[in-house]
PDB file of C-alpha atoms and ligand atoms in Angstrom:
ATOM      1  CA  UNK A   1      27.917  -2.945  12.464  1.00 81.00           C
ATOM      2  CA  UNK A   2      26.174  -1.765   9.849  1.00 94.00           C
ATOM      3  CA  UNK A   3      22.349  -0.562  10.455  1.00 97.00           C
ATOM      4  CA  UNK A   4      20.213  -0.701   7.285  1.00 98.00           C
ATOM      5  CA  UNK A   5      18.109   1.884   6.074  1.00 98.00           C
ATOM      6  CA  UNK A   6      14.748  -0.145   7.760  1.00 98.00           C
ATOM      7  CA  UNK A   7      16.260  -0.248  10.381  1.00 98.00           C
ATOM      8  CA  UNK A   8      17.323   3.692  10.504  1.00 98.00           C
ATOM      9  CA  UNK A   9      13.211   4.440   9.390  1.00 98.00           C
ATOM     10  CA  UNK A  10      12.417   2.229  12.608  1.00 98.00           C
ATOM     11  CA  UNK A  11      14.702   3.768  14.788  1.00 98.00           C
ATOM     12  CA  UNK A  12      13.642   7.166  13.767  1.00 98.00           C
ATOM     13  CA  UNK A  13       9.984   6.024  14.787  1.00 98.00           C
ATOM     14  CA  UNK A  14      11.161   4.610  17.771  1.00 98.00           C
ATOM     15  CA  UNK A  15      13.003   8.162  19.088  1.00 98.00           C
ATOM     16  CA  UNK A  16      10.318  10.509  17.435  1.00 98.00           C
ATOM     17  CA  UNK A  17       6.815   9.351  17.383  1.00 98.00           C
ATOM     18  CA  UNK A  18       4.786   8.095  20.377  1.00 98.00           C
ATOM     19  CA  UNK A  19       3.591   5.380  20.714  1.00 96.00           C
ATOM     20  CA  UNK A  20      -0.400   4.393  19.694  1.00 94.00           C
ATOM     21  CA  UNK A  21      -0.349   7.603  17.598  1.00 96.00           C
ATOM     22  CA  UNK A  22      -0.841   6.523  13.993  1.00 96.00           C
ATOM     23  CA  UNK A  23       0.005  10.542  12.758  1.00 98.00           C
ATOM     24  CA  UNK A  24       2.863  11.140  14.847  1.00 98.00           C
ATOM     25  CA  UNK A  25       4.588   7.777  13.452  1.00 98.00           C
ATOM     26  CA  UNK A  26       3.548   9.017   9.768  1.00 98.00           C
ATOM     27  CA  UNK A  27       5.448  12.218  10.295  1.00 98.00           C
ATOM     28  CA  UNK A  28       8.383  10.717  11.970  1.00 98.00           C
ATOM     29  CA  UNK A  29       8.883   8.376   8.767  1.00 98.00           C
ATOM     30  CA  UNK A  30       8.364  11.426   6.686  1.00 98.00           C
ATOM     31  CA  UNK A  31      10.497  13.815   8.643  1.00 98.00           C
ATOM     32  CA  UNK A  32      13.343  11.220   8.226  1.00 98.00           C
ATOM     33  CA  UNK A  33      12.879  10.647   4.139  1.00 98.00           C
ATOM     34  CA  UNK A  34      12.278  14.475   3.640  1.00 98.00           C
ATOM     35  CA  UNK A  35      15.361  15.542   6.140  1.00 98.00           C
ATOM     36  CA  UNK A  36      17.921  12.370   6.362  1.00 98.00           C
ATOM     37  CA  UNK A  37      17.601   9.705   3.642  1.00 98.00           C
ATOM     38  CA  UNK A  38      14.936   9.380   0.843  1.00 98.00           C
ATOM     39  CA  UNK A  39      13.057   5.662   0.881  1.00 98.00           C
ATOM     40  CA  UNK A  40       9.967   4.480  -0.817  1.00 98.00           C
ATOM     41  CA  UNK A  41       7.288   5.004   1.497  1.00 98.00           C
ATOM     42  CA  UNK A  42       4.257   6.410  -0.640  1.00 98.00           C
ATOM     43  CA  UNK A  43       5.255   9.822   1.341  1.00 98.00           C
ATOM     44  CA  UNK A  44       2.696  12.763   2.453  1.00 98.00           C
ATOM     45  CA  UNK A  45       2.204  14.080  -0.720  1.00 97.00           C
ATOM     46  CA  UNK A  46       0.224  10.862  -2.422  1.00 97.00           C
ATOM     47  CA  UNK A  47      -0.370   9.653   0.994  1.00 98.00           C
ATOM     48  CA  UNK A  48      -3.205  12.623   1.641  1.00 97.00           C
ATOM     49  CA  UNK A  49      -4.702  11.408  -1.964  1.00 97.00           C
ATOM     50  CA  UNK A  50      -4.341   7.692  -0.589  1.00 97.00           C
ATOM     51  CA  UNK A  51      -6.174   9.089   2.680  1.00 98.00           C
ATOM     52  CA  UNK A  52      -9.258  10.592   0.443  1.00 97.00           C
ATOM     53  CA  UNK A  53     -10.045   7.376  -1.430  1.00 97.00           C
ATOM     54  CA  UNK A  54      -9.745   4.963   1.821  1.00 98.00           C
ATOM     55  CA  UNK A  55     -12.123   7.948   3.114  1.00 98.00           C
ATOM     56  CA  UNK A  56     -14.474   8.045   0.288  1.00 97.00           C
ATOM     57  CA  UNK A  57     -14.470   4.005  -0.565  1.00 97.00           C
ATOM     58  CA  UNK A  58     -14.404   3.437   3.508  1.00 97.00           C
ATOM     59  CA  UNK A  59     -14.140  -0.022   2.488  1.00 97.00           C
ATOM     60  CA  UNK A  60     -15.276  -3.235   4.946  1.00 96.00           C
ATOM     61  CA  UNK A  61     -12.416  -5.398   3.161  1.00 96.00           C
ATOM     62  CA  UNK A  62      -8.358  -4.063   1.762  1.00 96.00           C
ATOM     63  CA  UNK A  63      -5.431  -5.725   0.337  1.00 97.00           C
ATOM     64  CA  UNK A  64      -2.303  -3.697   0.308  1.00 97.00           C
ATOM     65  CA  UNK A  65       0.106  -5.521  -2.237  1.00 97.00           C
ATOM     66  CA  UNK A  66       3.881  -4.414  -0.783  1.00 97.00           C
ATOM     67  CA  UNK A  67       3.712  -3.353   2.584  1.00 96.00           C
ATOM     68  CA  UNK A  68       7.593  -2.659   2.876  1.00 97.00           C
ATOM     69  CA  UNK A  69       8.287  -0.481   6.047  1.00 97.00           C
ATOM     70  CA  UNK A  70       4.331  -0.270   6.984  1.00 97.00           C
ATOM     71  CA  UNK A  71       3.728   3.531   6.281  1.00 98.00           C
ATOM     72  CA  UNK A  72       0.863   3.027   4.201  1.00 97.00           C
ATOM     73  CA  UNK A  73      -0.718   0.597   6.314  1.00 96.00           C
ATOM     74  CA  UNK A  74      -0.634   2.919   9.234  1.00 96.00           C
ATOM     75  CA  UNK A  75      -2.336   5.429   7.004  1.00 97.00           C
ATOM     76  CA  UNK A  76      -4.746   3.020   5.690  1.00 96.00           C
ATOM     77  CA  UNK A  77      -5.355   1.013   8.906  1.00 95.00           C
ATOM     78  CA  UNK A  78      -5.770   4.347  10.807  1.00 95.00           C
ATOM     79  CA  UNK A  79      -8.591   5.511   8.651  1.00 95.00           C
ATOM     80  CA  UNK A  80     -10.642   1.903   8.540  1.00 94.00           C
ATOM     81  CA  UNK A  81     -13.722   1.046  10.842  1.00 88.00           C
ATOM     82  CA  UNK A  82     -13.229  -1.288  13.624  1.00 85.00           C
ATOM     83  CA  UNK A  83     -14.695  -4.216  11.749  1.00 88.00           C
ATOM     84  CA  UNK A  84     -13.045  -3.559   8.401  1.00 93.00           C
ATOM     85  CA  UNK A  85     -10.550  -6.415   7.356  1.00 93.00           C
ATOM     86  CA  UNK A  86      -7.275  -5.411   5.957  1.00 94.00           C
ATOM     87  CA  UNK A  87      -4.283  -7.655   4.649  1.00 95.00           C
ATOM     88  CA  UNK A  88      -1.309  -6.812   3.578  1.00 95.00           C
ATOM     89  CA  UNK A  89       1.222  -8.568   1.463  1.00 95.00           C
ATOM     90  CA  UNK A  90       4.812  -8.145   2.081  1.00 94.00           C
ATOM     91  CA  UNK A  91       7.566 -10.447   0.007  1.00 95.00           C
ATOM     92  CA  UNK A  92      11.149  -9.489   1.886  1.00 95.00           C
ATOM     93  CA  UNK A  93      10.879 -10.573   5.219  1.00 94.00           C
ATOM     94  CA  UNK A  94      13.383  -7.995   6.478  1.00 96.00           C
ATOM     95  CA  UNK A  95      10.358  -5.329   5.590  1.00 96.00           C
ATOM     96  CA  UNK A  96       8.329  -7.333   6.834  1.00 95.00           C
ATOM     97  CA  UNK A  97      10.108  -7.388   9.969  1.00 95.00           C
ATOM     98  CA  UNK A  98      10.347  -4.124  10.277  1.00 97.00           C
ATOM     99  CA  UNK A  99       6.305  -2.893   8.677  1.00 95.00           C
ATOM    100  CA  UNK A 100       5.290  -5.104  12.187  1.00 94.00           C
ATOM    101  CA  UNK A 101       7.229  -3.085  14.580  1.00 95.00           C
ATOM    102  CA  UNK A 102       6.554   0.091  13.056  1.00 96.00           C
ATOM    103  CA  UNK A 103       2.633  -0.666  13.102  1.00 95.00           C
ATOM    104  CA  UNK A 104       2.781  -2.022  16.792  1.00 95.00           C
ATOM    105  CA  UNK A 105       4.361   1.152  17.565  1.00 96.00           C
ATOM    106  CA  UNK A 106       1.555   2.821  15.693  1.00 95.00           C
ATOM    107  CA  UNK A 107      -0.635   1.254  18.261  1.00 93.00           C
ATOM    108  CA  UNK A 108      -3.229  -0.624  15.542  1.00 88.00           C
ATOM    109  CA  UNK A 109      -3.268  -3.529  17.256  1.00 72.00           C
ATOM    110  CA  UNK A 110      -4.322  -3.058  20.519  1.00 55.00           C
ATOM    111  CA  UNK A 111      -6.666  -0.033  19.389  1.00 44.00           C
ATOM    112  CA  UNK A 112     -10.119  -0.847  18.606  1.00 37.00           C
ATOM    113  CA  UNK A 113      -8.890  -0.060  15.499  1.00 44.00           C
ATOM    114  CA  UNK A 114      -8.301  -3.111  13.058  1.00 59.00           C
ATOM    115  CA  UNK A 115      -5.118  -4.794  13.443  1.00 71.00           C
ATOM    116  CA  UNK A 116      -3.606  -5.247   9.588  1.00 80.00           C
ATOM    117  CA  UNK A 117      -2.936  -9.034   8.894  1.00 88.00           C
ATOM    118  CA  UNK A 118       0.659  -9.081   7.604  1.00 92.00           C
ATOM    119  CA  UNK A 119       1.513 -12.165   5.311  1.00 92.00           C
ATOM    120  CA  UNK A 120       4.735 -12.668   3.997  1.00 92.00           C
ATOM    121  CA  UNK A 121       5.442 -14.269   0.903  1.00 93.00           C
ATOM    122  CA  UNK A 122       4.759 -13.924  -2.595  1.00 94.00           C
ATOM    123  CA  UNK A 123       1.459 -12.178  -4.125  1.00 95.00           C
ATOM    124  CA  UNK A 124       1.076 -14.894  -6.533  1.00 95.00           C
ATOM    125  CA  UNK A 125       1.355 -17.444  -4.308  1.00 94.00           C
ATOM    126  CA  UNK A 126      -1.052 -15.735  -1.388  1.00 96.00           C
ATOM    127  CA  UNK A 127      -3.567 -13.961  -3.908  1.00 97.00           C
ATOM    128  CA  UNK A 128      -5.272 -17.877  -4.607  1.00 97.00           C
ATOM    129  CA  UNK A 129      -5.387 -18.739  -1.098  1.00 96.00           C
ATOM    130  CA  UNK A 130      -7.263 -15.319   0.054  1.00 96.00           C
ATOM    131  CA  UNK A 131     -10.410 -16.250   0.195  1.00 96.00           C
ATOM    132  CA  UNK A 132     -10.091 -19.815   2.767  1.00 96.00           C
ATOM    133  CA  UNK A 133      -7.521 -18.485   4.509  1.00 93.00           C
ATOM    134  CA  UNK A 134      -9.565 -14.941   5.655  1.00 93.00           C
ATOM    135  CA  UNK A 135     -12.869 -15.764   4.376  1.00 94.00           C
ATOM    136  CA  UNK A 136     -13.034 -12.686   2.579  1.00 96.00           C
ATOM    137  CA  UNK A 137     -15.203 -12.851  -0.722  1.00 97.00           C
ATOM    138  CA  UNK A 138     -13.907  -9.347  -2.434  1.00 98.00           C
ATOM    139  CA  UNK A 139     -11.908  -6.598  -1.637  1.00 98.00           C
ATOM    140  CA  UNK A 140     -13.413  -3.150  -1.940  1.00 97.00           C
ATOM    141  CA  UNK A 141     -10.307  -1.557  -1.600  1.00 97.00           C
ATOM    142  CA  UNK A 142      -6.565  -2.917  -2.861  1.00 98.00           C
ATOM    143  CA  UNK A 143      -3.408  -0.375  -2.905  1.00 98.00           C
ATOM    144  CA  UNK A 144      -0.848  -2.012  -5.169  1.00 97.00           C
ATOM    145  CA  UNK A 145       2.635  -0.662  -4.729  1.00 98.00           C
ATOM    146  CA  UNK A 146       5.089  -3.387  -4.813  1.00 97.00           C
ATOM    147  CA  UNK A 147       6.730  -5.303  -7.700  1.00 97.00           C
ATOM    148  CA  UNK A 148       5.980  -2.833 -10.318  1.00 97.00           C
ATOM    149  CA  UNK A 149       6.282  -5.732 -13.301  1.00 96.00           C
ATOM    150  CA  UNK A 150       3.531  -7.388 -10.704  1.00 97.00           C
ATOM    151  CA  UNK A 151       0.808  -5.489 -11.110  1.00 97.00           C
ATOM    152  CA  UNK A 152      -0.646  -6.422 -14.597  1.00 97.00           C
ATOM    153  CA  UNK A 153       0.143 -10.571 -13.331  1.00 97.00           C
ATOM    154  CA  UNK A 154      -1.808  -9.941 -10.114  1.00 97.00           C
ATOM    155  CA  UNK A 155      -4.240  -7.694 -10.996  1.00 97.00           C
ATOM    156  CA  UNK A 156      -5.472 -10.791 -13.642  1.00 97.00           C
ATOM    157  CA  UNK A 157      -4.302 -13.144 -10.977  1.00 98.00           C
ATOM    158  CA  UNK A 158      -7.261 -11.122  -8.086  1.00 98.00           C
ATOM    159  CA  UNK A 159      -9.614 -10.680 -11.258  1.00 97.00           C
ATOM    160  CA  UNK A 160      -9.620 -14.680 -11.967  1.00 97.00           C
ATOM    161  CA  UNK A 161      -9.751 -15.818  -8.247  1.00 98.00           C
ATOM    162  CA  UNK A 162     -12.963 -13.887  -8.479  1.00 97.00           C
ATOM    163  CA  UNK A 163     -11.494 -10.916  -5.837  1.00 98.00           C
ATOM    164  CA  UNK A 164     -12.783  -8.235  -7.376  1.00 97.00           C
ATOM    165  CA  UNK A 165     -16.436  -7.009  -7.909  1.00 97.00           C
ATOM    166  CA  UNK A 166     -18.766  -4.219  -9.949  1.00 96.00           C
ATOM    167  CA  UNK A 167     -16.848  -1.243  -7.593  1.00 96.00           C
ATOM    168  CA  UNK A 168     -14.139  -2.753  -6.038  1.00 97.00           C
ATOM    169  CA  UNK A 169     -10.938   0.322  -6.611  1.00 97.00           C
ATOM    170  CA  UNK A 170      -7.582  -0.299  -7.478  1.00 97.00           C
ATOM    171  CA  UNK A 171      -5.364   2.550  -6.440  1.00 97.00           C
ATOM    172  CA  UNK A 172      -1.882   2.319  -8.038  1.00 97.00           C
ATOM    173  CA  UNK A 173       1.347   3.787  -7.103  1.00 97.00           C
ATOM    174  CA  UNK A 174       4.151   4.617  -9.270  1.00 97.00           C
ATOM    175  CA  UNK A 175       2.565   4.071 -12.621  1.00 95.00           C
ATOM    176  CA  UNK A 176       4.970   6.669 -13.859  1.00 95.00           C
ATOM    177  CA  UNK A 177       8.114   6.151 -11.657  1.00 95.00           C
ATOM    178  CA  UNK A 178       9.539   3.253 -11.423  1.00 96.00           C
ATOM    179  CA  UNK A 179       6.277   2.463 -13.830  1.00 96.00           C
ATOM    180  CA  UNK A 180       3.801   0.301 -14.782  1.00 96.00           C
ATOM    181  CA  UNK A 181       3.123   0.595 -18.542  1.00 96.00           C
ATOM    182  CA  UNK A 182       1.872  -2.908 -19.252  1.00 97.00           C
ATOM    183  CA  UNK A 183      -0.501  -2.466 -16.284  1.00 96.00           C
ATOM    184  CA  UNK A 184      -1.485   0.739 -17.228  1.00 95.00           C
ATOM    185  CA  UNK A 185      -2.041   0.139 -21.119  1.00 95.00           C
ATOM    186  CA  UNK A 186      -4.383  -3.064 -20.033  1.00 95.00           C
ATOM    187  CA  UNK A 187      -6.824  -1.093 -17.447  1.00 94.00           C
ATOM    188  CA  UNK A 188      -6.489   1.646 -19.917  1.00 93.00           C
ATOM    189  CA  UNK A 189      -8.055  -0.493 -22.870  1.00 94.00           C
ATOM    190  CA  UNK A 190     -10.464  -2.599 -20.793  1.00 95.00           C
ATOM    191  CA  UNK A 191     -14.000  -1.880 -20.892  1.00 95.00           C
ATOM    192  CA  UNK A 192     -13.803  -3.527 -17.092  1.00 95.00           C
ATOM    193  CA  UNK A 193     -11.950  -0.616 -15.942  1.00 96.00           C
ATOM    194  CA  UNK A 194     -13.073   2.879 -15.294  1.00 95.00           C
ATOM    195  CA  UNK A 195      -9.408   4.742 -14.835  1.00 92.00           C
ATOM    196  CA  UNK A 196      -9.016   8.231 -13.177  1.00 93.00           C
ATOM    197  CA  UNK A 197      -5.268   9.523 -12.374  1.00 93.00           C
ATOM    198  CA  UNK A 198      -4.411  11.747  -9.174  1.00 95.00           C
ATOM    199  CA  UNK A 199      -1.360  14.244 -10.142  1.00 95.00           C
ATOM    200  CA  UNK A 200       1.235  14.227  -7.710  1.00 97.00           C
ATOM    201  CA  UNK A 201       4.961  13.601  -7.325  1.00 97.00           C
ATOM    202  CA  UNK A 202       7.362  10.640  -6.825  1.00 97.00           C
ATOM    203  CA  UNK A 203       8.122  10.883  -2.980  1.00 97.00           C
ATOM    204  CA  UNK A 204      10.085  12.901  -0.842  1.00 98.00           C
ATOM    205  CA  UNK A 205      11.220  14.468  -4.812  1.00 97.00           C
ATOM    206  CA  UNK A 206       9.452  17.334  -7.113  1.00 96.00           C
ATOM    207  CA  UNK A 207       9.675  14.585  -9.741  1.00 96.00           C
ATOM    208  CA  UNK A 208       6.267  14.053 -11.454  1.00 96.00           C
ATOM    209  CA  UNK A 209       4.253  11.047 -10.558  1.00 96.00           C
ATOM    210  CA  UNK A 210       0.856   9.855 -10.512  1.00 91.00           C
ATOM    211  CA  UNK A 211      -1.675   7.753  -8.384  1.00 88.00           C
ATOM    212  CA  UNK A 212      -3.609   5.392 -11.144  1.00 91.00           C
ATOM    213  CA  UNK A 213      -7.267   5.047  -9.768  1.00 88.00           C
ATOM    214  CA  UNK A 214      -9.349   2.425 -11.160  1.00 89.00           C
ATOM    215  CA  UNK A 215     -12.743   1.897 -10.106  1.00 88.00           C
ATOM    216  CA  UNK A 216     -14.479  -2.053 -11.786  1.00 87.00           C
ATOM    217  CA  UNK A 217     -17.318  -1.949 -13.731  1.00 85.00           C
ATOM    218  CA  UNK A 218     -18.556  -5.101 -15.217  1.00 79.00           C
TER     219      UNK A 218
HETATM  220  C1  77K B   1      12.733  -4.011  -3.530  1.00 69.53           C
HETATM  221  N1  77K B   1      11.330  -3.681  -3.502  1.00 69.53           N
HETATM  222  C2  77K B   1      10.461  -4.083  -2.599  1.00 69.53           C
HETATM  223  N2  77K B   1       9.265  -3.562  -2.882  1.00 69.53           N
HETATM  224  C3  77K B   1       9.384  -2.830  -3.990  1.00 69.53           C
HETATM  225  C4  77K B   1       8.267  -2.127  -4.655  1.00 69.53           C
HETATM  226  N3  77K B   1       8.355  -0.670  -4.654  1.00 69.53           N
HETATM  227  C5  77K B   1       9.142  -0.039  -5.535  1.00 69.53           C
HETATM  228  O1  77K B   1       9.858  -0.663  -6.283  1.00 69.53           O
HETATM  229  C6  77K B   1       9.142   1.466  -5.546  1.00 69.53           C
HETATM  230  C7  77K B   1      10.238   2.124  -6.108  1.00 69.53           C
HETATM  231  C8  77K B   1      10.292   3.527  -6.127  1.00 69.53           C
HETATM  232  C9  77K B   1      11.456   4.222  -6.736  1.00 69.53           C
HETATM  233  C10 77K B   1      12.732   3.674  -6.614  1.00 69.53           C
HETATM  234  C11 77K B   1      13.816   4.325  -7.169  1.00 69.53           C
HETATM  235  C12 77K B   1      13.620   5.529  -7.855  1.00 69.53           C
HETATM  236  F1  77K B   1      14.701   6.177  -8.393  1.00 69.53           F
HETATM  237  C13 77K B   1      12.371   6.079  -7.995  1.00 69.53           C
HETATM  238  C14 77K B   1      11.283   5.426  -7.432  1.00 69.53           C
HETATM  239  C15 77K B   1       9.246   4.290  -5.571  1.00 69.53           C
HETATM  240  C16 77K B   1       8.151   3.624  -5.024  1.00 69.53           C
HETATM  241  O2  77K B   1       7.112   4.338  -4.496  1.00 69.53           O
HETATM  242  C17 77K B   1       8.085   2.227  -5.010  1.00 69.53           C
HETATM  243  O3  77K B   1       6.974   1.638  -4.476  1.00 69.53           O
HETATM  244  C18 77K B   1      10.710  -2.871  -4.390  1.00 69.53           C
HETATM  245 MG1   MG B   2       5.432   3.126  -4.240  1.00 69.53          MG
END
């Protein structure tokens, strides 16, 4: 029957990485989109530039918007200290089948490392309910990378639910491909915003792309 391409990145992380080894399951679901079939994992490339920020923010609290197959969630979670909170939005539950095998594989929950709450559903509909649900007051840290015409909504949506703070960071993907030019052109003209972009290329392609860093000022 028919095996969809989650289910091909899985398998691939099943037969190459081991298990509990955060790296070794990032380079199996690279080796696959590089070698076999291209998919749109934030790849190595923007992935090392994710790894600085999560690095140099080391944030206590993250929200990932778009988790899809759980690559950058192993990346993130891998890099986060063991009290750090992480959650991680995911709207297709067929990803979001798949992002929790691939980061049980990766080991992150039974590690001391922090085990990434994924929530399905839709961002607008999970962004209000943050704060009861986790009892967590801002984010320091949130990687958007889903919905692309979400960003802008959701990035007002955190910003009135009172989410984000004087040097919380909002690292972007694919502000240039697919693209995000609403989003873009409002941080851009904001006095809130502080915007920096990180030159790089659309996965797995040598197609120009860009990660959109924004750090808040108020
Ligand atoms: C269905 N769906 C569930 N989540 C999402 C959100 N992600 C994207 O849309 C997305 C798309 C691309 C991309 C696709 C085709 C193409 F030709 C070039 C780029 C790359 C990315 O890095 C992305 O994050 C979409
Ligand atoms: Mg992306």
């Amino acid at each position: 029957s028919f095996v969809s391409l989650r289910q091909r990145i899985l398998s691939a992380v099943q037969k190459n990485a081991t298990r509990g080894d955060p790296r070794s399951v990032i380079r199996a679901i690279d080796q696959f989109c590089s070698q076999k079939e291209w998919a749109m994992n934030v790849g190595n490339e923007k992935g090392c530039i994710l790894d600085s920020v999560v690095s140099e923010v080391n944030p206590a609290t993250v929200l990932e918007l778009g988790t899809y197959c759980g690559y950058s969630t192993v990346r993130i979670a891998s890099l986060l200290p063991p009290y750090a909170k992480f959650i991680t939005l995911e709207f297709n539950p067929d990803f979001a089948a798949v992002a929790r095998q691939v980061i049980a594989w990766a080991g992150l929950e039974d590690k001391v490392k922090i085990k990434p709450c994924l929530v399905e559903g839709a961002s607008s509909d999970w962004i209000p309910k943050i704060k009861e649900q986790f009892g967590i007051k801002t984010f320091d840290l949130v990687f958007l990378d889903h919905w692309k015409e979400h960003y802008l909504s959701d990035t007002k949506l955190m910003e009135e639910c009172g989410l984000l703070r004087k040097g919380s960071v909002l690292l972007a993907d694919n502000v240039i491909c697919p693209g995000a030019p609403d989003y873009v052109e409002y941080v851009r003209s904001s006095p809130r915003y502080k915007s920096h972009y990180f030159r790089s290329h659309l996965e797995y392609t040598k197609a120009e792309e860009n990660l959109w860093y924004l750090g808040i000022i108020e």
